[in-house]
mmCIF file of C-alpha atoms and ligand atoms in Angstrom:
data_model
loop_
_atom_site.group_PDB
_atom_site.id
_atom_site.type_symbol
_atom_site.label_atom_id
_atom_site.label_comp_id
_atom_site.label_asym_id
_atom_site.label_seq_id
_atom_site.Cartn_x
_atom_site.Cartn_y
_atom_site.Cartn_z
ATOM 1 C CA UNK A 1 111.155 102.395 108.460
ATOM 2 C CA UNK A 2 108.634 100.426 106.160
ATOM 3 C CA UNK A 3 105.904 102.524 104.844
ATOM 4 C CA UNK A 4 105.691 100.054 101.667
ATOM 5 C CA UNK A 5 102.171 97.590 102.319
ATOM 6 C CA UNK A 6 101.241 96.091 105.363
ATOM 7 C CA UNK A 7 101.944 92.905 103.498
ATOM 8 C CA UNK A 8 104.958 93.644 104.806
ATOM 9 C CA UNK A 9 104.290 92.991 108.501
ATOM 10 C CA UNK A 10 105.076 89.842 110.368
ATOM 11 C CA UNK A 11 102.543 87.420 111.803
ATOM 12 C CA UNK A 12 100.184 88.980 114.632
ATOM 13 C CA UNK A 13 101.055 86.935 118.190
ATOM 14 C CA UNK A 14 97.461 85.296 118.540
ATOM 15 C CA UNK A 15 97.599 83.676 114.321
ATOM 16 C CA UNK A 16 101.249 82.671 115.271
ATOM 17 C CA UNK A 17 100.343 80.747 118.347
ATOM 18 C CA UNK A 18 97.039 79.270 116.940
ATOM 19 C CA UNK A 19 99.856 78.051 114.040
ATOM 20 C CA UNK A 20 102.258 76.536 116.494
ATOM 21 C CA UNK A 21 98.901 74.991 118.804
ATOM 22 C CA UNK A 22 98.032 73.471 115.171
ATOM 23 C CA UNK A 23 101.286 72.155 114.573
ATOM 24 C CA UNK A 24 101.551 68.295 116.326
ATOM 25 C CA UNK A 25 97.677 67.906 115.662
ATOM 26 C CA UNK A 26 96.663 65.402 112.998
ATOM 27 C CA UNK A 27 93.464 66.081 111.113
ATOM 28 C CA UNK A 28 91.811 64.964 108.150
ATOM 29 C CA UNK A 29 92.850 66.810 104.914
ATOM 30 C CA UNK A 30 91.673 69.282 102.592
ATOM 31 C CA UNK A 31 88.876 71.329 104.657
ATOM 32 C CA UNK A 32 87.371 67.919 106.475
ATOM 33 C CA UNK A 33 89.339 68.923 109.303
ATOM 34 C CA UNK A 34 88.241 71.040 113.211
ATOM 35 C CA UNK A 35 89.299 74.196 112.407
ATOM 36 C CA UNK A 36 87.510 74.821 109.151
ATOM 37 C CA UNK A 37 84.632 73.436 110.937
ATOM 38 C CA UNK A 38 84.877 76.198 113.534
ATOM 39 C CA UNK A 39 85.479 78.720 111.052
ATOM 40 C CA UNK A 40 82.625 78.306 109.453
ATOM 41 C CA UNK A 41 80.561 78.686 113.244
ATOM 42 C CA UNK A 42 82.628 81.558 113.878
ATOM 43 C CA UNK A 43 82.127 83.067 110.610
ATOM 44 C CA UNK A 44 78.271 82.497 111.057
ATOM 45 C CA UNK A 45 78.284 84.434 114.418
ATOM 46 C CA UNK A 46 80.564 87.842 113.344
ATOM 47 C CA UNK A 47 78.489 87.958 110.300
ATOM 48 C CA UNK A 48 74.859 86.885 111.819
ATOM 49 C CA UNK A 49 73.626 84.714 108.698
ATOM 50 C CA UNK A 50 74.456 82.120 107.306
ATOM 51 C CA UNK A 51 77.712 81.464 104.850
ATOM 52 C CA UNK A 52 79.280 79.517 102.719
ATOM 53 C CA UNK A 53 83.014 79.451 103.309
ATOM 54 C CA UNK A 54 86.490 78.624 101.556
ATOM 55 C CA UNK A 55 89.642 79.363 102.880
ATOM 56 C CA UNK A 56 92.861 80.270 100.027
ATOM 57 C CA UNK A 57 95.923 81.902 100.833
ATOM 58 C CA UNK A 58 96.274 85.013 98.757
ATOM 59 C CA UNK A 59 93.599 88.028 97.795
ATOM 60 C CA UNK A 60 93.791 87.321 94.296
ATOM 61 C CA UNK A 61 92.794 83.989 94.890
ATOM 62 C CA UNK A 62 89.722 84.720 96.433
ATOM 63 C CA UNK A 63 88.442 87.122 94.129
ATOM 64 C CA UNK A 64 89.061 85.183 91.388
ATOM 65 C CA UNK A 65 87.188 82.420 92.997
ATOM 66 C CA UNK A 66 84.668 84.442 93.866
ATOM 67 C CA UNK A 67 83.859 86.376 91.088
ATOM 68 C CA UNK A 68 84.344 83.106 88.676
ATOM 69 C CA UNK A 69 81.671 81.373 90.917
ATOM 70 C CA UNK A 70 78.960 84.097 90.708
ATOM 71 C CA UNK A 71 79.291 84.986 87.342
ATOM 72 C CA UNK A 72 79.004 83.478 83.607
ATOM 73 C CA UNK A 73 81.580 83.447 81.308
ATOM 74 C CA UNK A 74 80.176 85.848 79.427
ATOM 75 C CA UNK A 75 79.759 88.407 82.093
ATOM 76 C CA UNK A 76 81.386 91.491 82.360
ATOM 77 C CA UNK A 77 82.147 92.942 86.059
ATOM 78 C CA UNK A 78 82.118 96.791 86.877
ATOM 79 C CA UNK A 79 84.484 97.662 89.678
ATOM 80 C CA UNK A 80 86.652 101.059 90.183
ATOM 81 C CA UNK A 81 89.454 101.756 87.889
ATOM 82 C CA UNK A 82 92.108 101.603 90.522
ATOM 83 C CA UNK A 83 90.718 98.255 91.650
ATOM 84 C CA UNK A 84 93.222 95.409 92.657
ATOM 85 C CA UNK A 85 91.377 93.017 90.483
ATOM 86 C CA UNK A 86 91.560 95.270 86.961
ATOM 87 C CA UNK A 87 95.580 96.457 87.722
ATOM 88 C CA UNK A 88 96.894 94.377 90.136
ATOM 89 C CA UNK A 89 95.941 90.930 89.644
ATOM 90 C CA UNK A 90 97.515 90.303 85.860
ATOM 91 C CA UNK A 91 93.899 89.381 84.820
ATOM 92 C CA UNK A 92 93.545 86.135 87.345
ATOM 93 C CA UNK A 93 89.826 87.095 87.192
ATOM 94 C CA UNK A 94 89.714 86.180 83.488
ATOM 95 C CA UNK A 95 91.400 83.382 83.936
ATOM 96 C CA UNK A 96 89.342 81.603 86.736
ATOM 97 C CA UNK A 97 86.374 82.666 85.168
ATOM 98 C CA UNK A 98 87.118 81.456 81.729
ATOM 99 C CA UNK A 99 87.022 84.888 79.811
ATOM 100 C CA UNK A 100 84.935 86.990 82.337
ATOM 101 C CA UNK A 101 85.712 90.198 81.945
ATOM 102 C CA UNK A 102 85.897 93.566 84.240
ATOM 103 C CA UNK A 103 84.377 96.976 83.129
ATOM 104 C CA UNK A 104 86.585 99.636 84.898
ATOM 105 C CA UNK A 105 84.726 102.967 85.876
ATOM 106 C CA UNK A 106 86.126 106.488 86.930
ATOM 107 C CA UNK A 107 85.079 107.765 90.682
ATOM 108 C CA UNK A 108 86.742 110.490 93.183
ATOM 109 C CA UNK A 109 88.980 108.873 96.065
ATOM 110 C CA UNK A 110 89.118 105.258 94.998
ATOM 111 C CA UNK A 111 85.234 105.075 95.607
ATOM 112 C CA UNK A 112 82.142 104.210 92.899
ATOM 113 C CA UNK A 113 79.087 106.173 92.756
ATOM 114 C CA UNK A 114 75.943 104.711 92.314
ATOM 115 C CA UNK A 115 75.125 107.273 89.791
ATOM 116 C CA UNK A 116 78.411 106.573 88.058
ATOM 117 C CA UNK A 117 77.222 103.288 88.065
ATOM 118 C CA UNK A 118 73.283 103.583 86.858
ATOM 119 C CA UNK A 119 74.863 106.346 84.296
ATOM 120 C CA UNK A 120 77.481 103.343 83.015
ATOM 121 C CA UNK A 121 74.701 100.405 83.138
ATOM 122 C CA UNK A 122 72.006 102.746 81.006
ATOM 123 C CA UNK A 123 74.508 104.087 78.242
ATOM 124 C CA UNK A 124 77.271 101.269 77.406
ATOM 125 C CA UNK A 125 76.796 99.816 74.458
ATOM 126 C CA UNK A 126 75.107 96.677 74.259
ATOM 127 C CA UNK A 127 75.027 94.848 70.902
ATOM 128 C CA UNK A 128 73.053 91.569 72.475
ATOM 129 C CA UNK A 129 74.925 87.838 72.166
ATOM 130 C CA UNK A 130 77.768 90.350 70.676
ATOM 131 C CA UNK A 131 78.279 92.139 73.996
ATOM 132 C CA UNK A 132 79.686 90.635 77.203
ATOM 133 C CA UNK A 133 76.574 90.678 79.774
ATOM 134 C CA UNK A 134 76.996 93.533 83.040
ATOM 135 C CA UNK A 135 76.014 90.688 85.555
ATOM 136 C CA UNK A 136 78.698 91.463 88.234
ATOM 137 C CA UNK A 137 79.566 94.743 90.486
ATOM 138 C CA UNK A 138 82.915 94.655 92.670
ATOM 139 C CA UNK A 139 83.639 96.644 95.683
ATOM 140 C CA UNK A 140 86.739 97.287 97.035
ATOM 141 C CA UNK A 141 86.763 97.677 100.982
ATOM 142 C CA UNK A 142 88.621 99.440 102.062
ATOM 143 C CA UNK A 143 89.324 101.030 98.871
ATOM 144 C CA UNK A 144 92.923 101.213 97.113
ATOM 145 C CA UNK A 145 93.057 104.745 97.665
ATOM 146 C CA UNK A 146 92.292 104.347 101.887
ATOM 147 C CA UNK A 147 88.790 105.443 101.528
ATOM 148 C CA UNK A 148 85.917 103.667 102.710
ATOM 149 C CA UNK A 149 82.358 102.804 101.835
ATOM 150 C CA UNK A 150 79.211 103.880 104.628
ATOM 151 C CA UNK A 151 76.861 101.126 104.803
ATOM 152 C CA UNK A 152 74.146 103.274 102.718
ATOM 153 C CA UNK A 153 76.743 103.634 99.827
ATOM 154 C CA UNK A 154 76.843 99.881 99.289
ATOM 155 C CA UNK A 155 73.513 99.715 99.948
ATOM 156 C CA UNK A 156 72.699 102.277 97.036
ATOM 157 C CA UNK A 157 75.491 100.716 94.685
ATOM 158 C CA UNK A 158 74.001 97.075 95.633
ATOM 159 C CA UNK A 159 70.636 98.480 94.639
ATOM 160 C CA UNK A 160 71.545 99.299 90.631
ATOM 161 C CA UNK A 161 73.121 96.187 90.701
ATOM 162 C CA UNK A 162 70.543 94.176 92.402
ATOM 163 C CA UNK A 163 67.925 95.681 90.336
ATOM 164 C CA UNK A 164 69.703 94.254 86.837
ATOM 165 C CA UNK A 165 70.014 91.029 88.819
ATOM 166 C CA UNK A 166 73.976 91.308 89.135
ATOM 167 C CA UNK A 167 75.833 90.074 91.663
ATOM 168 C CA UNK A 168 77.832 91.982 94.315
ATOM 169 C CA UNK A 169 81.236 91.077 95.097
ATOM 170 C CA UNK A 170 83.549 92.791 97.793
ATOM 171 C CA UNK A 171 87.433 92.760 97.323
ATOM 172 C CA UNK A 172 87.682 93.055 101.538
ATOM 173 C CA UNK A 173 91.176 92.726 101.764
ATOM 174 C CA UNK A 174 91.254 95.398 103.814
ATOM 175 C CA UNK A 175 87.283 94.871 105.332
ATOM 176 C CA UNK A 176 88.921 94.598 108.878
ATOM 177 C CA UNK A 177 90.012 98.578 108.735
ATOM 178 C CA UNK A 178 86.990 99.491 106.920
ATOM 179 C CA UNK A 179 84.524 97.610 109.902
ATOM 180 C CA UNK A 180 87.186 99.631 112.580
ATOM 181 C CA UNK A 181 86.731 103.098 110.817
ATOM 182 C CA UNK A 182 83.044 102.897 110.332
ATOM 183 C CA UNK A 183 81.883 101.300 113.652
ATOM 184 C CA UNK A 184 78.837 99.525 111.791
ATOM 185 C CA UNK A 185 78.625 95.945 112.079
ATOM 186 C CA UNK A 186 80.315 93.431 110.136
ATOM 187 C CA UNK A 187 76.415 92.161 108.639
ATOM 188 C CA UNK A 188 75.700 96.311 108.414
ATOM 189 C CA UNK A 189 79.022 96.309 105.661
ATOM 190 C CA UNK A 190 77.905 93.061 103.977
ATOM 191 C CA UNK A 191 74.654 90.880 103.378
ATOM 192 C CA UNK A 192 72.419 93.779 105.007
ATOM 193 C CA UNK A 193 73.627 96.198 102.553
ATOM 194 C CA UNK A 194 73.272 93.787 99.451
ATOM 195 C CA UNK A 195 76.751 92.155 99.311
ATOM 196 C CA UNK A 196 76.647 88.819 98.479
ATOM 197 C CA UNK A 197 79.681 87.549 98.289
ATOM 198 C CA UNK A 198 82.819 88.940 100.615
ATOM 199 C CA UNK A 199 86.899 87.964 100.089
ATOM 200 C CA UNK A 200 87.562 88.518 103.479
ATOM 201 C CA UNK A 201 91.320 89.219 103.764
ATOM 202 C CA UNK A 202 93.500 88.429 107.264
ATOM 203 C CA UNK A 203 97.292 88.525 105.973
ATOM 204 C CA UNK A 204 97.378 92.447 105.509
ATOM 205 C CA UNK A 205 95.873 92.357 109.293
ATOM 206 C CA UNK A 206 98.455 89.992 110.975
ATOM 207 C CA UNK A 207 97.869 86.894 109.353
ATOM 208 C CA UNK A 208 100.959 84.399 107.793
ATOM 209 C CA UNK A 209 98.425 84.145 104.493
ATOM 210 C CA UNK A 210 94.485 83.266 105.104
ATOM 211 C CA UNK A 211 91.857 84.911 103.290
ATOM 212 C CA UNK A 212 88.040 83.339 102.893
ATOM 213 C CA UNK A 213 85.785 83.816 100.328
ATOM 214 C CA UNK A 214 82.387 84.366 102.114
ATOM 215 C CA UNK A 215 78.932 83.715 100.677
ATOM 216 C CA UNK A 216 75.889 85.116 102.171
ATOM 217 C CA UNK A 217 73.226 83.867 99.263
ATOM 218 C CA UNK A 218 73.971 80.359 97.368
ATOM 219 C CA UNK A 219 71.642 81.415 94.997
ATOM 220 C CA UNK A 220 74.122 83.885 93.807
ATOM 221 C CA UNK A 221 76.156 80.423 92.982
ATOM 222 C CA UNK A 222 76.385 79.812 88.616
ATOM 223 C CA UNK A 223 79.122 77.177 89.588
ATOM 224 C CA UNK A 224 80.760 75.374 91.884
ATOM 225 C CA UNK A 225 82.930 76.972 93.520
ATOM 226 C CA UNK A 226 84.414 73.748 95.317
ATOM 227 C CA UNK A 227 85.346 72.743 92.046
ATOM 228 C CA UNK A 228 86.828 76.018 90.660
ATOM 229 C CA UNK A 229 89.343 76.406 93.910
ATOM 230 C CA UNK A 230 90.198 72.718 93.182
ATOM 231 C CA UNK A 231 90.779 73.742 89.365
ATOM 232 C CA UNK A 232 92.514 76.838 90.144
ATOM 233 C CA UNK A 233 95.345 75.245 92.589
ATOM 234 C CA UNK A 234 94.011 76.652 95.651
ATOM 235 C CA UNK A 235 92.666 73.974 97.656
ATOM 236 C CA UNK A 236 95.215 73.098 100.093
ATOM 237 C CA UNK A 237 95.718 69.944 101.593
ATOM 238 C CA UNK A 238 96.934 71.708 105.315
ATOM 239 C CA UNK A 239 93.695 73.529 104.962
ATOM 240 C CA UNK A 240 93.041 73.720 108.746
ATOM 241 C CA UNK A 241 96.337 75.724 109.220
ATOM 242 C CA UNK A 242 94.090 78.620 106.852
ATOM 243 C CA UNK A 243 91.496 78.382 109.178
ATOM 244 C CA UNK A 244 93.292 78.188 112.315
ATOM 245 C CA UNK A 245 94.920 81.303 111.322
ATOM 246 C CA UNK A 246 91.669 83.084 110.301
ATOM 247 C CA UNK A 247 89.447 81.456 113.569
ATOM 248 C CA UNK A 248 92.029 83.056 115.860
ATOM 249 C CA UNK A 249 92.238 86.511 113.699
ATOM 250 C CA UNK A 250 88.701 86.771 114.045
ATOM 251 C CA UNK A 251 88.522 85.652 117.709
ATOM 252 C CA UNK A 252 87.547 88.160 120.476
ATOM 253 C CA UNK A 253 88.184 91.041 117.874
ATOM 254 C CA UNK A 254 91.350 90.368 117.420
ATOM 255 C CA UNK A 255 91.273 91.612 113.772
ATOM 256 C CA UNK A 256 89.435 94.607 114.687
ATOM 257 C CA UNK A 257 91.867 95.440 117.410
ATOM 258 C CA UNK A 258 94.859 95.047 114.863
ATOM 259 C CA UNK A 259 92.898 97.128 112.554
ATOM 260 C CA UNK A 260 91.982 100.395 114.982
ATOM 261 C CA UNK A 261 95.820 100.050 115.603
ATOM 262 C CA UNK A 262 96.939 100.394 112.054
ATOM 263 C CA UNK A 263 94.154 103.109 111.413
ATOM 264 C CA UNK A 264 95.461 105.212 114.314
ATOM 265 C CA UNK A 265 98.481 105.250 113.027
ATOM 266 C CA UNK A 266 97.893 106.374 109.679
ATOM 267 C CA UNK A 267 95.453 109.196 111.478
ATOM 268 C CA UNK A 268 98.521 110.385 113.377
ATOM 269 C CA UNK A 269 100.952 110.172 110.244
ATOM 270 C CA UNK A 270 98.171 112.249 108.552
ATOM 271 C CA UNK A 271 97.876 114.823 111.121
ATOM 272 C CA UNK A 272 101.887 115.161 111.814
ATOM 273 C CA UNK A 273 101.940 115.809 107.862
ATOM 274 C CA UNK A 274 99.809 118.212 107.605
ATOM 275 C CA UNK A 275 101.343 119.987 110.351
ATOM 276 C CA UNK A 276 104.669 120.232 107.988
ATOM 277 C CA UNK A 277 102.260 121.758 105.531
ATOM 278 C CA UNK A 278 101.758 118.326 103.128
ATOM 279 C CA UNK A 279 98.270 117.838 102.942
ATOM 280 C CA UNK A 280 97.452 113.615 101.852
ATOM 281 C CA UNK A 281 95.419 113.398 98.331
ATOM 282 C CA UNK A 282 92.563 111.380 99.769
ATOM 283 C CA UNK A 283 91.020 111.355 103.057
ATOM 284 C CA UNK A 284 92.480 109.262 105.456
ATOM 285 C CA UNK A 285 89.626 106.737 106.426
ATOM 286 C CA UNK A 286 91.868 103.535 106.698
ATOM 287 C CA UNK A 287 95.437 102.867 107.182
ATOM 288 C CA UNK A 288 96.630 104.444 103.970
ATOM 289 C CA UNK A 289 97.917 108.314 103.736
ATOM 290 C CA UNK A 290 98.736 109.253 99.637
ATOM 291 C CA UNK A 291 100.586 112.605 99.436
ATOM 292 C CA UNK A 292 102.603 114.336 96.632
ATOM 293 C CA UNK A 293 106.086 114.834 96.827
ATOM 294 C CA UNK A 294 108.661 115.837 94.841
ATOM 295 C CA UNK A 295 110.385 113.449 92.848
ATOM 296 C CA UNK A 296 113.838 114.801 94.362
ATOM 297 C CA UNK A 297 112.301 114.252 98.126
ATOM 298 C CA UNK A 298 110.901 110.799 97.611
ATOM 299 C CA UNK A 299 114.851 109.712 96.578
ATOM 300 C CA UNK A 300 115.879 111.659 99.902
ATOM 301 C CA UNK A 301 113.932 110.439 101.524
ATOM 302 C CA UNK A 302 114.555 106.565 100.830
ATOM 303 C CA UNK A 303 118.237 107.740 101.456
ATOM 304 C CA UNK A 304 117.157 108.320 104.693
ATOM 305 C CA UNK A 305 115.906 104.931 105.375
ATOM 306 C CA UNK A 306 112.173 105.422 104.168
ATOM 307 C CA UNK A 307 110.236 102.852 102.577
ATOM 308 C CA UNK A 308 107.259 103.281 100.412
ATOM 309 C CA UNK A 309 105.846 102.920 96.516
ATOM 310 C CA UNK A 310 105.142 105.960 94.620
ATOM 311 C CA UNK A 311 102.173 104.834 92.524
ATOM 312 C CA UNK A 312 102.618 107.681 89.581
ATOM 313 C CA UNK A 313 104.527 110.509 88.383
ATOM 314 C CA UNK A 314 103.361 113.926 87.159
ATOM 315 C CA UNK A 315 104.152 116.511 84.767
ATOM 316 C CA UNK A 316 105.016 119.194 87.288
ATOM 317 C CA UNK A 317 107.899 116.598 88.758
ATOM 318 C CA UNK A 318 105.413 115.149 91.551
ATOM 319 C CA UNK A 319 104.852 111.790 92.441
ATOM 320 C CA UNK A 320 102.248 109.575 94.343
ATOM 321 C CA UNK A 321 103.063 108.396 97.478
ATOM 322 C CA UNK A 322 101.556 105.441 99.210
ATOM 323 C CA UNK A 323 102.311 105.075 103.226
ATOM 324 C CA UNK A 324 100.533 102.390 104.344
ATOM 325 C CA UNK A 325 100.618 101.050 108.417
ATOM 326 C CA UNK A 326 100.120 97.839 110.028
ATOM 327 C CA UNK A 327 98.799 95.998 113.217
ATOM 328 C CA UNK A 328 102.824 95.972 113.743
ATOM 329 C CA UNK A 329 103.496 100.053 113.190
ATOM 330 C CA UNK A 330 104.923 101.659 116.103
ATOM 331 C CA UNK A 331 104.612 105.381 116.980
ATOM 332 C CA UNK A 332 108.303 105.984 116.958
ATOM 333 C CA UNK A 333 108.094 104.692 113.072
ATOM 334 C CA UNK A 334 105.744 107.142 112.272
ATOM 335 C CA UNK A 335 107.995 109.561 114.040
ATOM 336 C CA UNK A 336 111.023 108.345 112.159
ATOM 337 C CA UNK A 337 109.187 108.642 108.493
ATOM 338 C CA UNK A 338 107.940 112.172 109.429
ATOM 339 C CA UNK A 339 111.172 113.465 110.604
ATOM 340 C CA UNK A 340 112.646 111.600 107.055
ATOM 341 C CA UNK A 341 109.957 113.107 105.075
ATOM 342 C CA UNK A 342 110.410 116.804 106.342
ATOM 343 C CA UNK A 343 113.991 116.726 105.963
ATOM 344 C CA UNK A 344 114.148 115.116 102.642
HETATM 345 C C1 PLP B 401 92.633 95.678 97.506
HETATM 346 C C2 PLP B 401 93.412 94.400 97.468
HETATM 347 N N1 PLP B 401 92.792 93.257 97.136
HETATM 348 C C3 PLP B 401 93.421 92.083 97.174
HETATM 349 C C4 PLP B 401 94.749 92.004 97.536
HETATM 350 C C5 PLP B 401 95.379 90.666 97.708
HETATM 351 O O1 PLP B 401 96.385 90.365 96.884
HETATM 352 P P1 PLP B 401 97.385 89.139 97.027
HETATM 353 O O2 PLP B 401 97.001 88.183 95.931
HETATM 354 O O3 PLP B 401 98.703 89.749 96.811
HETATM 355 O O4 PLP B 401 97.220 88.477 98.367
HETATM 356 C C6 PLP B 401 95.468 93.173 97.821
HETATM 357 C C7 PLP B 401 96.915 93.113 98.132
HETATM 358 O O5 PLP B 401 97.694 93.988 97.919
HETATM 359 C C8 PLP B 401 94.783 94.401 97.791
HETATM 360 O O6 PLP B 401 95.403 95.555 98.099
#
């Protein structure tokens, strides 16, 4: 059973068949094409406002993008410790934006504080033209560590930012579990709360690979971020088969369906774990469960046909281990990795 990322899930039914209804259409090339045009309507309606959209294929594509289009090249960009863009994106954001750098900051359960924040913003050092400039803040949602963020956290995180005049990013390459969890609207998580720019990811949530950068303020804009996809490699040519994938994702809440699915069954992994007395690390708020286990039970374990990452190892012989579910994970899995678990 496959525990490991819900990267590692297939394709969803309704992407696969909007991919196959694609496939003898001819259409004009890179983003001139129907379905980018309806993404962009349909994106306008599940967010209520207005965007500015482009379609890549992987998460680290569209944060780079993002972030490298909102901020200078001087800018620095505070955003959790754990967060996919500081240790799990071998420093793309640097790259795309041509030396911006990230400002990593410490906070319980894979979440930022605002006070962490304000405290951070007020005391680092700042030497002028020697420094690089705080003009960025990224959220990750749902966060690496299966938490999430309530619509008045962003809110009070967007506010220190807003009020230095940075620019709020979300890393929501998991948005479509957060939005499930929470229950607030899709606007409630984003532009209401003070994000301006969302990477809205759909291949953790059943997609082949589609995620969209989402603006909500083109003032936000220091470049152009046409340009920078181009410049990075990520402007496809098949474009529309990105957006078909992501129109039909989003369509009739497809994506949030998928998502309750996955979130359930981390909730009922959680629950039949604590009932064998192994109690997850963070709360479960997503479709993550992180628990400790003995370095002896997580080889078991995997001898018994369980898959997952262990993240880090402790001094008392411990280790980290990530379960992560999918639109695809079936209640008998779950059964099967609890049953491995407690024997191993
Ligand atoms: C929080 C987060 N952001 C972004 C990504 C997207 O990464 P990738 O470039 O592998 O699609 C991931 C994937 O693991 C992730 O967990």
């Amino acid at each position: 059973v496959n525990f490991a990322s819900d990267n590692n899930a297939g394709i969803c039914p309704e992407v696969l068949e909007a991919i196959v209804a694609e496939a003898p259409e001819v259409d004009a090339a890179y983003g001139w094409d129907r379905a980018s045009a309806r993404l962009e309507r349909v994106l306008v309606e599940v967010f209520e406002h207005d965007v500015w959209c482009l379609p890549v294929i992987t998460g680290t594509a569209a944060n780079s993008l993002a972030l490298a289009a909102t901020n200078p090249v001087w800018g620095a960009v505070s955003c959790h410790e754990l967060a996919h863009i500081v240790v799990d994106e071998c420093g793309a954001v640097t790259v795309a934006g041509s030396g911006l750098s990230l400002d990593p900051l410490p906070g319980e359960h894979g979440r930022l504080t605002a006070q962490t924040l304000d405290r951070r913003l007020r005391t680092r050092r700042d030497s002028g033209v020697h420094t690089p400039a705080a003009t960025g803040l990224s959220l990750t949602q749902a966060t690496e560590a299966g938490t999430v963020y309530r619509p008045d956290e962003v809110a009070a995180l967007a506010a220190v930012a807003h009020e230095r005049d940075m620019v709020v990013h979300m890393d929501g390459a998991r948005f479509a579990n957060a939005v499930a969890t929470i229950g607030a609207t899709p606007a409630e998580l984003t532009w209401r709360a003070g994000v301006d720019v969302l990477c809205l990811g759909a291949t953790k949530g059943g997609a082949l690979g589609a995620e969209v950068v989402v603006g909500f303020d083109r003032r936000r804009l220091r470049d152009d971020p046409e340009r920078l996809r181009k410049r990075m490699g990520h402007l496809l040519s098949k474009q529309r088969f990105a957006s078909a994938q992501l129109v039909a994702w989003l369509a009739e809440g497809t994506w949030l369906r998928h998502a309750r699915h996955a979130n359930a069954m981390a909730a009922s992994l959680a629950e039949a774990l604590v009932a064998q007395g192994v109690h997850p690390i963070h709360p479960v708020e997503a479709n993550m469960v992180w628990v400790h286990l003995e370095s002896s039970a997580v080889e078991r374990a995997r001898r018994l046909g369980a898959s997952f990452y262990v993240e880090s190892e402790h001094d008392d012989g411990t280790q980290e281990a990530r379960l992560v579910t999918s639109w695809a994970t079936t209640s008998d899995e779950v059964d099967s990795l609890v049953r491995a678990l407690s024997q191993a």
